[in-house]
Coordinates of C-alpha atoms in Angstrom, one line a residue:
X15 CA 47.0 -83.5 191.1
X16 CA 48.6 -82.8 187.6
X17 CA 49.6 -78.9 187.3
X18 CA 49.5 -79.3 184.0
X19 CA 45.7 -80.0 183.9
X20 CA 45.0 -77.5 186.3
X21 CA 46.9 -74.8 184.5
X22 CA 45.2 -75.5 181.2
X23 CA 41.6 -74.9 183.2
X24 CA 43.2 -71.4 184.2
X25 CA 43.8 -70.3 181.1
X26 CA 39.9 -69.8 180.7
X27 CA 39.7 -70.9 177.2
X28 CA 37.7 -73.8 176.0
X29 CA 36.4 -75.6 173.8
X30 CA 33.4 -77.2 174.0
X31 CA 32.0 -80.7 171.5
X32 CA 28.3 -81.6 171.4
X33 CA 24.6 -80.3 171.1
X34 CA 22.9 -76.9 171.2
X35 CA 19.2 -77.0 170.4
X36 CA 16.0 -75.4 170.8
X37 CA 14.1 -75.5 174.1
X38 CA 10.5 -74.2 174.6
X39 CA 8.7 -74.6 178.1
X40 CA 5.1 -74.1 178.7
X41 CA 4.1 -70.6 180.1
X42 CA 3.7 -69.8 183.0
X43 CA 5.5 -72.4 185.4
X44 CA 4.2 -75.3 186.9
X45 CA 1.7 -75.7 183.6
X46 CA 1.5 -79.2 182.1
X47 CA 2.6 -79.2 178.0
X48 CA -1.0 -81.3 177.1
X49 CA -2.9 -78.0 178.5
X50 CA -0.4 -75.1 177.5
X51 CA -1.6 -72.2 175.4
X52 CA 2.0 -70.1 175.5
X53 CA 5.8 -71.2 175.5
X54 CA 8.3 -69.5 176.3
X55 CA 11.7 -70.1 173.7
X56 CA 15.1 -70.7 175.2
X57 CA 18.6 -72.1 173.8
X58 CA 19.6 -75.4 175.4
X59 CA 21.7 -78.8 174.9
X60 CA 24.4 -79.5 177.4
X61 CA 27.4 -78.3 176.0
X62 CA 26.1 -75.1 175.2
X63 CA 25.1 -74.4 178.7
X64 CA 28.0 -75.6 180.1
X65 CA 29.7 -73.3 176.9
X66 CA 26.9 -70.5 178.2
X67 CA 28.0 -70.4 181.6
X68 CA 31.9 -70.2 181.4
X69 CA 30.9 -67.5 179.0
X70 CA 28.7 -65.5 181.9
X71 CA 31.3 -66.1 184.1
X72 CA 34.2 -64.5 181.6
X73 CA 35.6 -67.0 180.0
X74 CA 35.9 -68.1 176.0
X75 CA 34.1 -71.1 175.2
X76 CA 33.9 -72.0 171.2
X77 CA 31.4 -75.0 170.5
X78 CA 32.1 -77.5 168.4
X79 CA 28.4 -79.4 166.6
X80 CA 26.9 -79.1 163.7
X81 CA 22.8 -77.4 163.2
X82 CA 20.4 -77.8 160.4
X83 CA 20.2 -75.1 158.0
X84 CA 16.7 -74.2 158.9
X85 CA 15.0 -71.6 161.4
X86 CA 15.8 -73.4 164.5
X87 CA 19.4 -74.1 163.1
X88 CA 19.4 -70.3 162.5
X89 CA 18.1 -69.7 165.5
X90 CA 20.5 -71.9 167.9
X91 CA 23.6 -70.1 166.0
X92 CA 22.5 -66.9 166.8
X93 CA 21.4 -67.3 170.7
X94 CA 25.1 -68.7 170.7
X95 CA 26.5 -65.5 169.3
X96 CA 24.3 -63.5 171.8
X97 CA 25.6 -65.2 174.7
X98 CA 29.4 -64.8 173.8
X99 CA 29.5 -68.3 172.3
X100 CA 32.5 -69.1 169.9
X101 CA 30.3 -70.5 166.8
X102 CA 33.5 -71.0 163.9
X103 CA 33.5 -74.1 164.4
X104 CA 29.1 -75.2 164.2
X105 CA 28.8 -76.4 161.1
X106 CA 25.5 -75.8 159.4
X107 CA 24.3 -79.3 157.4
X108 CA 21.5 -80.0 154.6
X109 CA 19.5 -82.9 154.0
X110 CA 17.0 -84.4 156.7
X111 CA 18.8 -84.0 159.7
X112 CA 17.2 -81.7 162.5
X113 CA 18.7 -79.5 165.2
X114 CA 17.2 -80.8 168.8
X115 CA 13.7 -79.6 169.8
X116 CA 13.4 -79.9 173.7
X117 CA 9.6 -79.5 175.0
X118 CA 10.0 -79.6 179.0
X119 CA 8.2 -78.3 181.9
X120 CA 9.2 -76.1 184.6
X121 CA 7.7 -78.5 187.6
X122 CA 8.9 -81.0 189.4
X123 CA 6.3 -83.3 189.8
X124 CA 5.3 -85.3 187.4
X125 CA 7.5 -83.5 185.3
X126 CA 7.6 -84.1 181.6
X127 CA 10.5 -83.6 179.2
X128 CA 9.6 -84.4 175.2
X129 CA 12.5 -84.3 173.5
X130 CA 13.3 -84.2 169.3
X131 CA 16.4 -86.4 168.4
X132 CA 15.6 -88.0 165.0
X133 CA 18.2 -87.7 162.8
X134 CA 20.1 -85.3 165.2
X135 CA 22.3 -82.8 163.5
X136 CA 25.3 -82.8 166.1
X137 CA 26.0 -86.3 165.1
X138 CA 27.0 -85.4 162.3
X139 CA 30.3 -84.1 163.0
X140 CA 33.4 -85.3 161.4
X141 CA 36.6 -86.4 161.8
X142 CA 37.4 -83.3 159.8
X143 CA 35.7 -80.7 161.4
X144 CA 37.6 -81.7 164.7
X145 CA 40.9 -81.1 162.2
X146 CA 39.7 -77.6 161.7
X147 CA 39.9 -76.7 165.4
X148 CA 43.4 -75.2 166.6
X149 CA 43.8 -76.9 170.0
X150 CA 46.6 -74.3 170.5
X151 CA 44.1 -71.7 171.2
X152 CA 42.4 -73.1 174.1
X153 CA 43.5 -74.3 177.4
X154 CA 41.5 -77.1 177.6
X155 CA 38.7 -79.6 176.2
X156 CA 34.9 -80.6 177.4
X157 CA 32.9 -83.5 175.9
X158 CA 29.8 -84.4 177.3
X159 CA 28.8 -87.9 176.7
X160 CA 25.8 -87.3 174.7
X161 CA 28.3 -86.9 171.6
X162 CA 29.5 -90.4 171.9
X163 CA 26.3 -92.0 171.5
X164 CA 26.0 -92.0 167.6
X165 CA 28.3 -92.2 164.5
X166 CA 29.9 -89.9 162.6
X167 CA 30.1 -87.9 166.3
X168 CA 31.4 -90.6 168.0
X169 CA 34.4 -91.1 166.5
X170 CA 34.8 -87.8 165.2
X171 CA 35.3 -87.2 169.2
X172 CA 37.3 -89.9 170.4
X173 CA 39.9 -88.0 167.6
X174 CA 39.2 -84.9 169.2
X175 CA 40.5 -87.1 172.5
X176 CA 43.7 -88.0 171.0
X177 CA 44.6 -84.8 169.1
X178 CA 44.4 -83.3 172.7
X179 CA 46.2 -85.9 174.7
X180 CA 48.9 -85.0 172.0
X181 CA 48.7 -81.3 172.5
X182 CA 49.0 -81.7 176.2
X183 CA 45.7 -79.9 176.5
X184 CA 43.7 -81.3 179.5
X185 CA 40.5 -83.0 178.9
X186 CA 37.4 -82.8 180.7
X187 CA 34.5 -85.2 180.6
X188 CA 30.6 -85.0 181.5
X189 CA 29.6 -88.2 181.7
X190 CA 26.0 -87.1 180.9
X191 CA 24.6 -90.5 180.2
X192 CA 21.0 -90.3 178.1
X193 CA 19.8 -94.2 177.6
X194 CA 17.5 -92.8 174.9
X195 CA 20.5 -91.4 172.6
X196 CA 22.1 -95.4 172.5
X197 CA 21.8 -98.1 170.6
X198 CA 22.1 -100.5 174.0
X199 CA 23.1 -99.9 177.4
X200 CA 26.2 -102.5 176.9
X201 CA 27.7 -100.4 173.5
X202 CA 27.0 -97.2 176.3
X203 CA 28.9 -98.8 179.1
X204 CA 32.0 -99.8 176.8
X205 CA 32.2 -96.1 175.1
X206 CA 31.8 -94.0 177.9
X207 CA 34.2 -96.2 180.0
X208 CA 36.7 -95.9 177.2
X209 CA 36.2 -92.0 177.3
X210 CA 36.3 -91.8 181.0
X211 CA 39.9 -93.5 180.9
X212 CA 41.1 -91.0 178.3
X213 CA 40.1 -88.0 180.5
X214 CA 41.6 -85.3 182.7
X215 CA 38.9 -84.4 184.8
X216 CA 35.3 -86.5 185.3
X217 CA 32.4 -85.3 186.1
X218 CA 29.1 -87.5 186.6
X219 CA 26.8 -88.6 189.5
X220 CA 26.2 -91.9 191.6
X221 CA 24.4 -93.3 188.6
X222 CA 26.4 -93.0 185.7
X223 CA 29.8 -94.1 187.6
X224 CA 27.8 -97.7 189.0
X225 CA 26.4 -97.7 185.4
X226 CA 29.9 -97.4 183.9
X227 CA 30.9 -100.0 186.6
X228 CA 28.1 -102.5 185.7
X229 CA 26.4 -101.9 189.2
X230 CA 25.7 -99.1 191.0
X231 CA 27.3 -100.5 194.1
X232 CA 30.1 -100.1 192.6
X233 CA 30.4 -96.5 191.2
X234 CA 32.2 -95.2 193.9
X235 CA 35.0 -97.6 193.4
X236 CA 34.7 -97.1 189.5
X237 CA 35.5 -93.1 190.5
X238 CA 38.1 -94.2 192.7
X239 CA 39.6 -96.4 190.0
X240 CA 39.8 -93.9 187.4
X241 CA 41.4 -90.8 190.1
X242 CA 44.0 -93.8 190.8
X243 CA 45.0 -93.8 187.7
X244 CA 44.2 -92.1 185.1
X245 CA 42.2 -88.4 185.9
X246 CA 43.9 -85.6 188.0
X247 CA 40.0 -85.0 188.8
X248 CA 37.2 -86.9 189.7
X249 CA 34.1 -85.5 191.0
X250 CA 31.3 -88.6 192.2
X251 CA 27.6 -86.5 192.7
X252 CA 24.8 -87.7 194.5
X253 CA 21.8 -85.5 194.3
X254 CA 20.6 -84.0 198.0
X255 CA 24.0 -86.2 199.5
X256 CA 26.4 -83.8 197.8
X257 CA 29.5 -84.9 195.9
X258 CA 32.6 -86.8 196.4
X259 CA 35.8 -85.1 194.8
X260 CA 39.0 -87.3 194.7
X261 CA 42.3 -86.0 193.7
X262 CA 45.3 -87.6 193.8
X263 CA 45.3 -88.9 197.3
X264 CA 42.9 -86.3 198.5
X265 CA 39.6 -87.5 199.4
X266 CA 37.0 -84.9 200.3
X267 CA 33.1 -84.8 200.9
X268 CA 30.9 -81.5 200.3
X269 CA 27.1 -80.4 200.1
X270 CA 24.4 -78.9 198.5
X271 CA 22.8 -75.6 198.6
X272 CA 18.9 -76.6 199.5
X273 CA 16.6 -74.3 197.6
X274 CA 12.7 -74.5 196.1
X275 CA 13.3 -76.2 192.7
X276 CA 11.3 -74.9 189.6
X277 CA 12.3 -77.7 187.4
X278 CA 15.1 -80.5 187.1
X279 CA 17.0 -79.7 184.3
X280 CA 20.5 -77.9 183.9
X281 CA 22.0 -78.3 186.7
X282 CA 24.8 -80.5 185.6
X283 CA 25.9 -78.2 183.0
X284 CA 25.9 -75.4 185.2
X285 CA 27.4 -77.3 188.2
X286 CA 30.2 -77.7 185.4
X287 CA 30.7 -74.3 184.3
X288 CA 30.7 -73.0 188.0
X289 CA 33.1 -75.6 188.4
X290 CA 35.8 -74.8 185.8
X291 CA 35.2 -71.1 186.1
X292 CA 36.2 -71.6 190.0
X293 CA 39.2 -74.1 189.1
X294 CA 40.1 -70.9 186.5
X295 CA 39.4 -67.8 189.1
X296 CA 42.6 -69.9 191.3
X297 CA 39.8 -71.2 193.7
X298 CA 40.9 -74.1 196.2
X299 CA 39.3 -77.3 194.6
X300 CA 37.0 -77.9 197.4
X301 CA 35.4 -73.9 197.0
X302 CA 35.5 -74.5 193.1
X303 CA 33.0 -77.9 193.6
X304 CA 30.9 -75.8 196.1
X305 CA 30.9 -73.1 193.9
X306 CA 29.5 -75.4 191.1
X307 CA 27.2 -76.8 193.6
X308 CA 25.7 -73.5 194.1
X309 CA 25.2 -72.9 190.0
X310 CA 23.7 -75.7 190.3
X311 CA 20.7 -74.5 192.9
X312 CA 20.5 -71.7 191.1
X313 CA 19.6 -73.2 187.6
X314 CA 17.0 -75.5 189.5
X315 CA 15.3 -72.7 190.7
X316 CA 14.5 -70.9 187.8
X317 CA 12.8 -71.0 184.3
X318 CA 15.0 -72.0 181.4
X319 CA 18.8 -73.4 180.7
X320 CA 20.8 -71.4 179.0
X321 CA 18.8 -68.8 180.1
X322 CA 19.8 -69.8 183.3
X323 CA 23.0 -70.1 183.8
X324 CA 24.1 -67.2 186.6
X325 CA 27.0 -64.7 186.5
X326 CA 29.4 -63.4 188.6
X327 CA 26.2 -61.1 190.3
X328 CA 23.9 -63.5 190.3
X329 CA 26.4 -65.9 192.5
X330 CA 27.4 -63.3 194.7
X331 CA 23.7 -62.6 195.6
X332 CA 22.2 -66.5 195.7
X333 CA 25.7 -66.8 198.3
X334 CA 25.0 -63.6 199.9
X335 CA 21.7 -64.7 200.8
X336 CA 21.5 -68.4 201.0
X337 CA 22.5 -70.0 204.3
X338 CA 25.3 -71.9 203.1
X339 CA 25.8 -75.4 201.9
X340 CA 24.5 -78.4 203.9
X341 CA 27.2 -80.6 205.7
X342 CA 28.7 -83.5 203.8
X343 CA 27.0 -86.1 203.3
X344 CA 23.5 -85.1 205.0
X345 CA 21.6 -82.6 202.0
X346 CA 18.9 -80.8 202.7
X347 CA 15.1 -80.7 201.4
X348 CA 14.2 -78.8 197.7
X349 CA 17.3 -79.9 196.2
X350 CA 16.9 -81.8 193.2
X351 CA 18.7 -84.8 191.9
X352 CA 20.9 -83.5 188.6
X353 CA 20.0 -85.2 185.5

């Protein structure tokens, strides 16, 4: 494993590319969105969770997008700035473009998820507003996949990817593959494969690796591949089975943390941010995944995303109480697969 990725991760700082938007859910849980009469309001998008929770757990995150200049825009920035969120670098944009509207349910059946993407307004960042970010300040950078689907963003962050692989300054990746953000599953494959070979650290479950791959029976491999040569990290999730972490020639298996899930959203981005906040608190790999794996649970289990995201007192008290991860690779009922 590279020292030089893992000590950029330590220093805590990050920053962060791709969406925030506006999440509403009906109220109370478990209602359907046809038959709702109250919502509760909520920040989301996956890189400002995952920007959220580094931030509960202490560290700097500064997100990189761009919002409307409307309410909602107005509203994103300032739930950003509430939560400790770095916001010099979101760029607020005219015209008809439209900061994300998410309408989901908390419920796991049947559950629905409506979500706003027309004309999204965090693909439109540029080329230049990547220049605008000092690299020098941060220890390392996060893209989630979602920001590769669409131009100007797309290439905008594969710029961001080589002013960092210049600066030294590790690279982390989400995979976070969304079909209905694409043009066509082929242009997905061949961008996020591209990313994935220009990253540090990668982060995505069964499906998006044999997706990547061109079958999911060969995801595992595809994982394998990239920690051969090109990523320090690789971390292969599968849902209730747990996740497969390969570093260098380390090869190691963990589980889940079974609980009662309230919805299936946000646990990848939280899974993430327990992750790198582990990696930064000097936590032995293998506790940092399980320490993300337990994030994780705990997002499932309750209403919300950013919202969410647990700190330092909310993880000792899920750990303190919970009895403990399930053995590699059985899992255990409740869990959720993360989406």
């Amino acid at each position: 494993m590279s020292n030089w990725v893992l000590d950029g991760i330590r220093t805590n700082r990050f920053v962060v590319l791709g969406r925030v938007g506006m999440d509403l859910s009906p109220d109370p849980a478990g209602c359907r969105t046809e038959t709702a009469t109250s919502m509760i309001v909520g920040m989301g998008g996956s890189s400002a969770n995952i920007a959220v929770g580094i931030c509960k757990f202490g560290g700097e995150a500064c997100l990189v997008t761009s919002v409307s200049d409307d309410a909602i825009g107005r509203y994103c920035t300032n739930a950003l700035q509430g939560y400790g969120v770095g916001t010099d670098h979101v760029r607020t944009i005219g015209g008809e473009y439209r900061t994300s509207l998410a309408i989901y349910e908390s419920r796991v059946e049947d559950h629905q998820t409506v979500l706003y993407r027309n004309q999204a307004a965090d693909f439109q960042v540029t080329r230049a507003d990547i220049e605008r970010v000092e690299l020098k300040r941060f220890g390392a950078l996060i893209a989630a996949g979602t920001v590769l689907a669409a131009e100007p963003s797309r290439d905008a962050t594969f710029h961001a990817l080589e002013r960092a692989a210049a600066a030294r300054c590790p690279i982390i990746f989400d995979i976070d593959y969304r079909p209905y953000s694409w043009p066509s599953a082929a242009v997905a494959a061949e961008v996020l494969s591209r990313a994935g070979a220009r990253s540090n650290v990668i982060v995505g479950n069964d499906e998006e690796f044999g997706f990547m791959a061109g079958a999911m029976e060969r995801g595992l491999e595809k994982a394998r591949e990239l920690a051969r040569t090109t990523a320090a990290i690789v971390i292969y999730k599968m849902g209730e089975r747990g996740a497969i972490t390969l570093a260098g020639d380390e090869e190691m298996q963990t589980g889940i943390f079974p609980v009662t899930a309230l919805k299936p959203t946000g646990a990848g981005d939280s899974f993430m941010a327990g992750l790198l906040s582990g990696i930064a608190a000097g936590l032995p790999l293998r506790d940092a995944v399980l320490r993300g794996s337990a994030c994780a649970a705990i997002v499932v289990a309750r209403p919300g995303c950013a919202p969410a995201m647990p700190d330092e007192a909310d993880l000792d008290a899920f750990l303190t109480h919970h009895p403990g991860a399930t053995t590699a690779p059985g899992g255990g009922p409740g869990e959720v697969r993360d989406t």
